[in-house]
Amino acid sequence: MKSDALKFGPEAAAHRSLYNALGWTEEEIKRPLVGIVSSYNEIVPGHMNIDKIVEAVKMGVAEAGGMPVVFPAIAVCDGIAMGHVGMKYSLVTRDLIADSTECMALAHGFDALVMVPNCDKNVPGLLMAAARLDLPTTFVSGGPMLAGHIDGHKTSLSSMFEAMGAYTAGKIDEAKLHEFECKACPTCGSCSGMYTANSMNCLTEVIGMGLRGNGTIPAVYSRRLQLAKHAGMAVMEMLKRGITARQIMTKEALMNALTVDMALGCSTNTMLHLPAIAHECGVDLNLDIANEMSAKTPNLCHLAPAGPTYIEDLDEAGGIYAVMKELADAGLIDTSCMTVTGKTVAENLEGVENLNPDVIRPIDNPYSTTGGIAVLHGNLAPEGSVVKRSAVAPEMLVHEGPARVFESEEEAQAAIDGGKINPGDVIVIRYEGPKGGPGMREMLTPTSAIQGMGLGSSVALITDGRFSGATRGACIGHVSPEAASGGPIGIIEEGDIISIDIPNYKLELKISDEEFARRMAAFTPKTKELSGYLKRYAALVSSGATGAVLN
């Protein structure tokens, strides 16, 4: 055990004196030390119940003979951070979470870890840490929120943001807006659609780092506490058998995650996080692979915001394992991969059934024969750009329109709210990338306003920033290189025609080659005065096309 050097023999007497100061008994000191990384706080709805999850994990670890020890990880609520300077501090926390977890785990000699994340950056940040540390590690999340109910329809956070757009457009009154405000997000948990948090929690099951149900069992269900106890027990079994994180997080497992991502129609943010996780595992996972996987992977689910079903519906239909079973039966995933159960994917899928073909389409009746995410290239995005194809209106899959150019999210939002955007326009928001933002802000506020105003089937948006998993429509993000790095998105002029062809993976600025070259030669990217952590982050961060990892 790694912790033995801190616990046994005369040379460890000073360490033991400090364990005594913690109130540990001799029996507890002799047990394997299991770190439980708690993302609990009182500001994120998806994390307010994590204290209960952590207590259940502790019980599971202790019952299986370990010594559970809790330490914290920070968490930002993207919904609360949305639409203001706070969103610059969302993506950047992914690396802070990974770094701080690495520091705590190695400084204190933990033998194993149980990660307890939930929202957005915590899941990938802790997966990155797990890969670095390569200890026996399990994941158990705080669980998804239940959907709200308004006028007989289920709702979520995206419904709330779109209601704000409808109110601005005069389509609903203040009383109806207030009703959405009170009912859209009815419980604790990660927001109820297939947004980034739920996408990443679901993919922990696919990668093999979370037990069945980790991504789908609602936060308020007692099954979630049972799952947490089993996660604590599972990590002790992994410790006994010598199963570590990198034995699970292989290239094959990550490719499985990308495949299921396509079938589920996950958040475009997975195209940032999966490459970053792969980077920590020593695996190359670039954006171009996404189109290869999409070409052979059918889209089986239309979860909110792409459709009317929610994570609770996916859970009742059999969850992620039911989706994996459909794909496995078609030979689309590698079922030989090891998982935290101590069994292979094939063994885990024995007896699994799809309980609701309306929620999880059978492999022979998909929503589309291609996956939910597409990566577009062209003279506007030489390194690539990302769109959630499954959430785009059919009439917007191919679109040409005049550019409406804005240098920040705030400028674009003011134009949308002021009624200055017309059907057919292509909104361009630049200088919001990893370096230029910095921090690559999500654009849920403008995309939701577009939908709420009834422009979702006629207006497109492209940005070197990114989108919330709650975004729907012809919204193309991660345009790389970004404007701040001299990317072509920086040379677009008001009124230029932009061509979007999602089926053929193209994003083009329709000007002559000579004019394109002239503008690029004359282009000097704008800079911003920065301070604090954002200044350091902007200096170190790589392109969105490579996962915005820190160099």
Coordinates of C-alpha atoms in Angstrom, one line a residue:
M1 CA 0.0 0.0 0.0
K2 CA 1.2 3.5 -0.8
S3 CA 0.2 4.7 2.6
D4 CA 2.3 2.1 4.5
A5 CA 5.3 4.4 4.4
L6 CA 3.3 7.0 6.3
K7 CA 1.9 4.6 8.9
F8 CA 4.3 1.8 10.0
G9 CA 7.7 1.8 11.7
P10 CA 9.5 4.3 13.9
E11 CA 10.2 6.5 10.9
A12 CA 6.4 7.1 10.6
A13 CA 5.9 8.1 14.3
A14 CA 5.4 11.8 13.4
H15 CA 2.8 10.9 10.8
R16 CA 1.0 8.7 13.3
S17 CA 1.0 11.5 15.8
L18 CA -0.9 13.7 13.4
Y19 CA -3.4 10.8 12.6
N20 CA -3.9 10.7 16.4
A21 CA -4.6 14.4 16.3
L22 CA -7.4 13.6 13.8
G23 CA -8.9 11.2 16.3
W24 CA -8.1 8.1 14.3
T25 CA -7.8 4.8 16.2
E26 CA -4.9 2.4 15.7
E27 CA -7.3 0.1 13.8
E28 CA -8.2 2.9 11.4
I29 CA -4.6 3.9 10.8
K30 CA -3.8 0.3 9.8
R31 CA -6.5 0.3 7.1
P32 CA -5.9 1.4 3.4
L33 CA -6.4 5.1 3.1
V34 CA -9.2 5.9 0.6
G35 CA -9.5 9.5 -0.5
I36 CA -13.0 10.7 -1.2
V37 CA -13.0 13.8 -3.4
S38 CA -16.1 15.7 -2.5
S39 CA -17.4 18.4 -4.8
Y40 CA -20.0 19.5 -2.2
N41 CA -20.9 23.2 -1.9
E42 CA -23.9 25.3 -1.2
I43 CA -24.1 27.3 -4.5
V44 CA -24.4 24.6 -7.2
P45 CA -27.8 22.8 -7.2
G46 CA -26.1 19.8 -8.6
H47 CA -23.8 19.7 -5.6
M48 CA -26.0 20.6 -2.7
N49 CA -26.8 16.9 -2.1
I50 CA -23.2 15.6 -2.5
D51 CA -22.7 15.6 1.3
K52 CA -25.2 12.8 1.5
I53 CA -23.5 10.9 -1.4
V54 CA -20.2 11.3 0.4
E55 CA -21.5 9.9 3.6
A56 CA -22.8 6.8 1.8
V57 CA -19.5 6.3 0.0
K58 CA -17.7 6.5 3.4
M59 CA -20.0 3.8 4.7
G60 CA -19.3 1.6 1.7
V61 CA -15.5 2.0 2.0
A62 CA -15.6 1.4 5.8
E63 CA -17.8 -1.7 5.4
A64 CA -15.2 -3.1 2.9
G65 CA -12.3 -2.5 5.3
G66 CA -11.0 0.9 4.2
M67 CA -10.4 4.1 6.0
P68 CA -12.4 6.8 4.1
V69 CA -10.9 10.3 4.2
V70 CA -12.8 13.3 2.6
F71 CA -11.1 16.2 0.9
P72 CA -12.7 18.9 -1.3
A73 CA -12.9 20.0 -5.0
I74 CA -14.3 23.3 -6.2
A75 CA -17.3 23.5 -8.5
V76 CA -18.8 26.3 -10.6
C77 CA -22.5 26.3 -11.6
D78 CA -22.5 27.1 -15.3
G79 CA -26.1 28.3 -15.2
I80 CA -25.4 30.8 -12.5
A81 CA -22.2 31.9 -14.2
M82 CA -23.9 32.2 -17.5
G83 CA -24.1 35.5 -19.4
H84 CA -21.6 37.6 -17.4
V85 CA -17.9 37.6 -16.5
G86 CA -18.4 34.6 -14.3
M87 CA -18.5 32.3 -17.3
K88 CA -14.8 33.0 -18.0
Y89 CA -14.2 31.1 -14.8
S90 CA -16.0 27.9 -15.7
L91 CA -13.8 25.9 -18.1
V92 CA -10.7 27.1 -16.3
T93 CA -11.7 25.2 -13.2
R94 CA -11.3 21.9 -14.9
D95 CA -7.6 22.2 -14.7
L96 CA -7.7 23.6 -11.2
I97 CA -9.7 20.6 -10.1
A98 CA -7.3 18.1 -11.7
D99 CA -4.2 19.9 -10.3
S100 CA -5.6 20.2 -6.7
T101 CA -6.7 16.6 -6.6
E102 CA -3.3 15.4 -7.8
C103 CA -1.7 17.5 -5.1
M104 CA -3.9 16.3 -2.3
A105 CA -3.7 12.6 -3.3
L106 CA 0.1 12.5 -3.7
A107 CA 0.8 14.7 -0.6
H108 CA -1.1 12.3 1.7
G109 CA -0.3 9.0 0.2
F110 CA -3.8 7.7 -0.6
D111 CA -4.1 4.1 -1.7
A112 CA -7.3 4.6 -3.7
L113 CA -9.8 7.3 -4.5
V114 CA -13.6 7.7 -4.9
M115 CA -14.5 10.8 -7.0
V116 CA -17.8 12.5 -6.2
P117 CA -18.4 15.2 -8.9
N118 CA -21.6 16.2 -10.7
C119 CA -21.7 19.4 -12.8
D120 CA -19.8 20.3 -15.9
K121 CA -16.1 20.7 -15.2
N122 CA -15.8 18.5 -12.1
V123 CA -16.3 15.2 -14.0
P124 CA -13.7 15.8 -16.7
G125 CA -11.3 17.5 -14.2
L126 CA -11.5 14.5 -11.8
L127 CA -11.2 12.0 -14.7
M128 CA -8.0 13.9 -15.7
A129 CA -6.7 13.6 -12.2
A130 CA -7.6 9.9 -12.1
A131 CA -5.6 9.3 -15.2
R132 CA -2.6 11.2 -13.8
L133 CA -2.6 9.4 -10.5
D134 CA -3.4 5.9 -11.8
L135 CA -4.8 4.6 -8.5
P136 CA -7.8 2.3 -8.0
T137 CA -10.6 4.8 -8.5
T138 CA -14.3 4.9 -8.8
F139 CA -16.8 7.6 -9.7
V140 CA -20.2 8.3 -8.3
S141 CA -22.0 11.6 -9.2
G142 CA -24.6 13.6 -7.4
G143 CA -27.2 12.6 -10.0
P144 CA -29.5 14.4 -12.4
M145 CA -32.3 16.8 -11.5
L146 CA -35.9 15.7 -12.2
A147 CA -37.6 17.6 -15.0
G148 CA -40.0 20.4 -14.2
H149 CA -43.6 20.5 -15.4
I150 CA -45.4 23.4 -17.1
D151 CA -48.6 23.3 -19.1
G152 CA -48.4 19.5 -19.2
H153 CA -44.9 19.5 -20.6
K154 CA -41.6 18.6 -19.0
T155 CA -39.1 21.4 -18.6
S156 CA -35.5 22.1 -17.8
L157 CA -33.0 24.9 -17.6
S158 CA -33.0 25.3 -21.4
S159 CA -36.8 25.8 -21.2
M160 CA -36.1 28.6 -18.7
F161 CA -33.5 30.4 -20.9
E162 CA -35.8 30.1 -23.9
A163 CA -38.7 31.5 -21.9
M164 CA -36.5 34.6 -21.3
G165 CA -36.1 35.0 -25.0
A166 CA -39.9 34.5 -25.5
Y167 CA -40.5 37.2 -22.9
T168 CA -38.1 39.6 -24.6
A169 CA -40.0 39.0 -27.9
G170 CA -43.3 39.7 -26.2
K171 CA -44.5 36.1 -26.7
I172 CA -45.2 35.4 -23.0
D173 CA -46.0 37.8 -20.2
E174 CA -44.2 38.3 -16.9
A175 CA -46.5 36.0 -15.0
K176 CA -45.7 33.1 -17.4
L177 CA -42.0 33.9 -17.1
H178 CA -42.3 33.7 -13.3
E179 CA -44.0 30.3 -13.6
F180 CA -41.0 29.0 -15.6
E181 CA -38.7 30.5 -13.0
C182 CA -40.5 28.6 -10.2
K183 CA -41.0 25.3 -11.9
A184 CA -38.3 24.7 -14.5
C185 CA -35.7 23.3 -12.1
P186 CA -37.7 21.6 -9.3
T187 CA -35.0 19.5 -7.4
C188 CA -31.4 19.3 -6.6
G189 CA -29.1 17.6 -9.2
S190 CA -27.4 18.3 -12.5
C191 CA -29.9 20.0 -14.9
S192 CA -32.3 17.4 -16.3
G193 CA -31.4 17.3 -20.1
M194 CA -28.4 15.8 -21.9
Y195 CA -26.3 18.8 -21.0
T196 CA -22.6 18.8 -20.3
A197 CA -22.8 17.5 -16.7
N198 CA -25.1 14.6 -17.6
S199 CA -23.2 13.9 -20.8
M200 CA -20.0 13.4 -18.8
N201 CA -21.6 11.5 -16.0
C202 CA -23.1 9.1 -18.5
L203 CA -19.8 8.7 -20.3
T204 CA -18.1 7.7 -17.0
E205 CA -20.2 4.5 -17.2
V206 CA -19.1 3.9 -20.8
I207 CA -15.4 4.5 -20.0
G208 CA -15.8 2.0 -17.2
M209 CA -15.1 4.4 -14.3
G210 CA -18.6 4.6 -12.9
L211 CA -21.1 1.8 -11.9
R212 CA -24.3 1.3 -13.8
G213 CA -26.7 4.1 -13.2
N214 CA -24.1 6.7 -12.3
G215 CA -25.2 8.9 -15.2
T216 CA -28.9 8.5 -14.9
I217 CA -30.3 7.7 -11.4
P218 CA -32.0 10.9 -10.3
A219 CA -30.3 12.8 -7.5
V220 CA -33.4 12.5 -5.2
Y221 CA -33.8 8.8 -5.5
S222 CA -32.6 6.6 -2.7
R223 CA -31.0 4.3 -5.3
R224 CA -28.4 7.0 -5.7
L225 CA -27.3 6.4 -2.0
Q226 CA -27.2 2.7 -2.6
L227 CA -25.0 3.3 -5.7
A228 CA -22.7 5.4 -3.6
K229 CA -22.2 2.7 -1.0
H230 CA -21.5 0.2 -3.8
A231 CA -19.0 2.6 -5.3
G232 CA -17.1 2.6 -2.0
M233 CA -17.2 -1.2 -1.9
A234 CA -16.1 -1.4 -5.5
V235 CA -12.9 0.7 -5.0
M236 CA -11.8 -1.6 -2.2
E237 CA -12.3 -4.6 -4.5
M238 CA -10.2 -2.8 -7.1
L239 CA -7.5 -2.2 -4.5
K240 CA -7.4 -5.9 -3.6
R241 CA -7.2 -6.9 -7.3
G242 CA -4.7 -4.2 -8.3
I243 CA -7.1 -2.6 -10.9
T244 CA -6.1 1.0 -11.5
A245 CA -7.5 3.9 -13.5
R246 CA -5.3 3.6 -16.5
Q247 CA -6.1 -0.1 -16.9
I248 CA -9.7 1.0 -17.4
M249 CA -9.2 4.4 -19.2
T250 CA -7.6 2.8 -22.3
K251 CA -7.8 4.0 -25.9
E252 CA -10.5 1.5 -26.6
A253 CA -12.5 2.7 -23.6
L254 CA -12.2 6.3 -24.8
M255 CA -13.3 5.3 -28.3
N256 CA -16.3 3.6 -26.8
A257 CA -17.1 6.8 -25.0
L258 CA -17.0 8.7 -28.3
T259 CA -19.2 6.2 -29.9
V260 CA -21.9 6.3 -27.2
D261 CA -21.5 10.1 -27.3
M262 CA -22.7 10.0 -30.9
A263 CA -25.6 7.7 -30.1
L264 CA -26.8 9.8 -27.2
G265 CA -26.4 13.2 -28.8
C266 CA -24.3 14.5 -26.0
S267 CA -23.2 18.1 -25.3
T268 CA -20.6 19.6 -27.7
N269 CA -18.4 20.2 -24.6
T270 CA -17.5 16.5 -24.8
M271 CA -15.4 17.4 -27.8
L272 CA -13.3 19.5 -25.3
H273 CA -13.2 17.1 -22.5
L274 CA -12.7 13.7 -24.1
P275 CA -9.5 14.9 -25.9
A276 CA -8.3 16.5 -22.6
I277 CA -8.9 13.2 -20.7
A278 CA -7.2 11.2 -23.4
H279 CA -4.2 13.6 -23.3
E280 CA -3.8 12.7 -19.6
C281 CA -4.0 9.0 -20.5
G282 CA -1.3 9.3 -23.2
V283 CA -3.9 8.8 -25.9
D284 CA -4.3 11.0 -29.0
L285 CA -8.0 11.7 -29.6
N286 CA -8.4 14.5 -32.1
L287 CA -11.5 16.2 -33.5
D288 CA -11.2 14.4 -36.9
I289 CA -11.8 11.1 -35.2
A290 CA -15.3 12.3 -34.2
N291 CA -16.5 12.4 -37.8
E292 CA -15.2 8.9 -38.5
M293 CA -17.1 7.7 -35.4
S294 CA -20.2 9.7 -36.4
A295 CA -20.3 8.2 -39.9
K296 CA -20.8 4.7 -38.5
T297 CA -22.7 5.4 -35.3
P298 CA -26.5 5.9 -35.4
N299 CA -28.1 8.6 -33.2
L300 CA -30.5 6.6 -30.9
C301 CA -31.6 9.3 -28.4
H302 CA -33.1 12.8 -28.7
L303 CA -32.9 13.9 -25.1
A304 CA -33.5 17.6 -24.1
P305 CA -32.7 20.0 -25.6
A306 CA -32.8 17.9 -28.9
G307 CA -36.1 16.3 -28.0
P308 CA -38.9 15.9 -25.4
T309 CA -37.2 13.2 -23.2
Y310 CA -35.1 13.7 -20.1
I311 CA -32.4 11.9 -18.1
E312 CA -35.1 10.4 -15.8
D313 CA -36.7 8.9 -19.0
L314 CA -33.4 7.4 -20.1
D315 CA -32.9 5.9 -16.6
E316 CA -36.3 4.2 -16.8
A317 CA -35.6 2.9 -20.3
G318 CA -32.5 1.0 -19.0
G319 CA -30.0 3.8 -18.8
I320 CA -26.6 3.9 -20.5
Y321 CA -26.1 0.2 -20.4
A322 CA -29.2 -0.2 -22.6
V323 CA -27.7 2.2 -25.1
M324 CA -24.4 0.3 -25.0
K325 CA -26.2 -3.0 -25.5
E326 CA -27.8 -1.7 -28.7
L327 CA -24.4 -0.6 -30.0
A328 CA -22.6 -3.8 -28.8
D329 CA -25.1 -6.0 -30.6
A330 CA -24.2 -4.1 -33.8
G331 CA -20.5 -4.6 -33.1
L332 CA -19.9 -0.8 -32.6
I333 CA -18.1 -0.9 -29.2
D334 CA -15.3 -2.9 -27.8
T335 CA -16.8 -5.1 -25.1
S336 CA -13.4 -6.5 -23.9
C337 CA -12.6 -3.4 -21.8
M338 CA -12.2 -3.7 -18.1
T339 CA -14.4 -1.6 -15.7
V340 CA -14.6 -0.7 -12.0
T341 CA -16.9 -3.7 -11.5
G342 CA -13.9 -5.9 -12.0
K343 CA -15.7 -7.3 -15.1
T344 CA -15.5 -6.5 -18.8
V345 CA -18.1 -4.4 -20.6
A346 CA -19.4 -7.7 -22.2
E347 CA -20.0 -9.2 -18.7
N348 CA -21.7 -6.0 -17.5
L349 CA -24.1 -6.0 -20.4
E350 CA -25.3 -9.6 -19.9
G351 CA -29.1 -9.6 -19.5
V352 CA -29.4 -5.8 -20.2
E353 CA -32.6 -4.8 -22.2
N354 CA -33.9 -1.7 -23.9
L355 CA -37.1 -1.1 -21.9
N356 CA -38.5 1.8 -24.0
P357 CA -37.7 2.0 -27.7
D358 CA -39.4 5.4 -27.8
V359 CA -36.6 6.8 -25.6
I360 CA -33.7 4.6 -26.8
R361 CA -34.3 3.9 -30.5
P362 CA -33.4 0.4 -31.6
I363 CA -30.3 0.1 -33.7
D364 CA -32.4 -0.6 -36.8
N365 CA -34.7 2.4 -36.3
P366 CA -32.4 5.3 -35.3
Y367 CA -33.2 9.0 -35.5
S368 CA -30.4 9.3 -38.0
T369 CA -27.8 6.9 -39.3
T370 CA -25.0 9.3 -38.3
G371 CA -24.1 10.5 -34.8
G372 CA -25.2 13.5 -32.8
I373 CA -22.1 15.6 -33.2
A374 CA -20.3 16.8 -36.3
V375 CA -16.9 18.5 -36.8
L376 CA -16.9 21.1 -39.6
H377 CA -13.8 22.2 -41.4
G378 CA -13.2 24.9 -44.1
N379 CA -11.4 28.2 -44.6
L380 CA -13.2 29.5 -41.5
A381 CA -12.1 26.6 -39.3
P382 CA -8.9 25.0 -40.6
E383 CA -8.5 23.1 -37.3
G384 CA -12.2 22.4 -36.9
S385 CA -15.4 23.5 -35.3
V386 CA -18.1 21.6 -33.5
V387 CA -21.9 21.4 -33.8
K388 CA -24.6 19.3 -32.1
R389 CA -26.1 18.0 -35.3
S390 CA -28.9 16.2 -33.6
A391 CA -30.3 19.5 -32.1
V392 CA -30.3 21.4 -35.4
A393 CA -33.5 22.0 -37.3
P394 CA -33.5 20.1 -40.6
E395 CA -33.9 23.3 -42.6
M396 CA -30.7 24.7 -41.0
L397 CA -28.4 21.8 -41.8
V398 CA -27.4 23.6 -44.9
H399 CA -27.5 27.4 -44.7
E400 CA -25.9 30.5 -46.3
G401 CA -26.4 34.0 -44.9
P402 CA -24.8 37.4 -44.2
A403 CA -22.4 37.7 -41.2
R404 CA -23.4 39.8 -38.3
V405 CA -20.1 40.3 -36.5
F406 CA -19.7 40.9 -32.8
E407 CA -16.5 41.1 -30.7
S408 CA -18.1 39.7 -27.5
E409 CA -21.1 37.8 -26.2
E410 CA -22.5 41.0 -24.6
E411 CA -22.5 42.9 -28.0
A412 CA -24.3 40.0 -29.7
Q413 CA -26.9 39.7 -26.9
A414 CA -27.7 43.4 -27.1
A415 CA -28.3 43.1 -30.8
I416 CA -30.6 40.1 -30.3
D417 CA -32.5 41.7 -27.5
G418 CA -32.8 44.9 -29.6
G419 CA -34.5 43.1 -32.5
K420 CA -31.5 43.8 -34.8
I421 CA -31.1 40.2 -36.0
N422 CA -33.0 39.1 -39.1
P423 CA -34.0 35.7 -40.5
G424 CA -31.2 34.3 -42.5
D425 CA -28.4 36.0 -40.5
V426 CA -25.3 34.2 -39.3
I427 CA -24.3 35.7 -36.0
V428 CA -20.5 35.7 -35.5
I429 CA -19.2 36.0 -31.9
R430 CA -15.4 36.1 -31.7
Y431 CA -12.7 36.7 -29.1
E432 CA -14.4 34.3 -26.8
G433 CA -12.0 31.3 -27.3
P434 CA -9.7 29.7 -24.7
K435 CA -7.1 32.5 -25.0
G436 CA -9.3 35.3 -26.3
G437 CA -12.1 35.1 -23.7
P438 CA -10.2 34.0 -22.0
G439 CA -11.9 30.9 -20.7
M440 CA -14.1 30.0 -23.7
R441 CA -17.5 31.2 -22.4
E442 CA -20.7 29.2 -23.2
M443 CA -23.2 31.1 -25.3
L444 CA -26.5 29.7 -23.8
T445 CA -28.0 33.2 -23.3
P446 CA -27.8 34.3 -26.9
T447 CA -28.7 30.9 -28.4
S448 CA -31.7 30.5 -26.1
A449 CA -32.8 34.1 -26.9
I450 CA -32.7 33.1 -30.6
Q451 CA -34.9 30.1 -30.0
G452 CA -37.3 31.9 -27.7
M453 CA -37.8 34.6 -30.3
G454 CA -38.7 32.1 -32.9
L455 CA -35.5 32.5 -35.0
G456 CA -34.1 29.0 -34.4
S457 CA -35.0 27.7 -37.8
S458 CA -33.7 30.7 -39.7
V459 CA -30.6 32.1 -37.8
A460 CA -27.2 30.5 -37.3
L461 CA -24.5 31.4 -34.8
I462 CA -20.7 30.6 -35.0
T463 CA -18.1 31.4 -32.3
D464 CA -14.6 30.6 -31.2
G465 CA -16.3 30.2 -27.8
R466 CA -18.4 27.2 -26.9
F467 CA -22.0 26.3 -26.1
S468 CA -23.9 24.9 -23.1
G469 CA -25.2 21.4 -23.6
A470 CA -28.6 23.1 -23.2
T471 CA -28.1 24.9 -26.5
R472 CA -30.0 23.8 -29.6
G473 CA -30.0 25.1 -33.2
A474 CA -27.4 25.8 -35.9
C475 CA -24.9 26.8 -33.3
I476 CA -21.3 26.1 -34.3
G477 CA -18.6 26.5 -31.6
H478 CA -14.9 25.8 -30.9
V479 CA -14.0 27.5 -34.3
S480 CA -10.3 27.0 -34.4
P481 CA -7.8 28.7 -34.6
E482 CA -9.6 31.3 -32.5
A483 CA -9.5 35.0 -33.3
A484 CA -7.0 35.7 -30.5
S485 CA -4.6 33.2 -32.1
G486 CA -4.9 34.7 -35.6
G487 CA -7.7 32.5 -36.8
P488 CA -9.8 33.3 -39.9
I489 CA -12.9 34.0 -37.8
G490 CA -11.0 37.3 -36.9
I491 CA -11.2 38.5 -40.6
I492 CA -14.9 38.2 -41.1
E493 CA -16.6 41.5 -42.0
E494 CA -20.2 42.6 -41.6
G495 CA -22.3 41.3 -44.5
D496 CA -19.8 38.6 -45.7
I497 CA -21.6 35.5 -46.8
I498 CA -21.0 32.4 -44.6
S499 CA -21.8 28.9 -45.9
I500 CA -22.7 26.1 -43.4
D501 CA -23.0 22.6 -44.8
I502 CA -23.3 20.2 -41.8
P503 CA -24.0 17.0 -43.8
N504 CA -20.7 17.6 -45.7
Y505 CA -18.8 18.9 -42.6
K506 CA -18.1 22.4 -44.2
L507 CA -17.8 25.9 -42.8
E508 CA -16.8 28.5 -45.3
L509 CA -16.3 32.3 -45.7
K510 CA -17.5 33.0 -49.3
I511 CA -14.8 35.5 -50.4
S512 CA -12.2 35.0 -53.1
D513 CA -8.9 33.3 -52.3
E514 CA -7.1 36.6 -53.1
E515 CA -9.3 38.6 -50.7
F516 CA -9.0 35.9 -48.0
A517 CA -5.1 36.1 -48.3
R518 CA -5.1 39.9 -48.3
R519 CA -7.2 40.1 -45.1
M520 CA -5.2 37.4 -43.3
A521 CA -1.9 39.3 -44.2
A522 CA -3.3 42.5 -42.7
F523 CA -4.9 40.9 -39.6
T524 CA -3.5 41.7 -36.2
P525 CA -5.5 40.0 -33.4
K526 CA -6.9 42.2 -30.6
T527 CA -5.5 41.8 -27.1
K528 CA -7.0 42.3 -23.6
E529 CA -5.6 43.5 -20.4
L530 CA -5.7 40.5 -18.0
S531 CA -4.8 39.8 -14.4
G532 CA -4.9 37.0 -11.9
Y533 CA -5.6 33.4 -12.8
L534 CA -7.1 34.3 -16.2
K535 CA -3.8 35.9 -17.3
R536 CA -1.9 32.7 -16.4
Y537 CA -4.5 30.5 -18.1
A538 CA -4.5 32.5 -21.3
A539 CA -0.8 32.2 -21.5
L540 CA -0.8 28.4 -21.1
V541 CA -4.0 27.2 -22.8
S542 CA -4.0 25.4 -26.2
S543 CA -6.5 25.4 -29.0
G544 CA -10.1 24.3 -28.5
A545 CA -9.4 21.8 -31.2
T546 CA -7.0 19.9 -28.9
G547 CA -9.2 20.1 -25.8
A548 CA -8.0 23.4 -24.4
V549 CA -5.4 21.6 -22.4
L550 CA -2.7 23.6 -20.6
N551 CA 0.8 23.5 -22.2

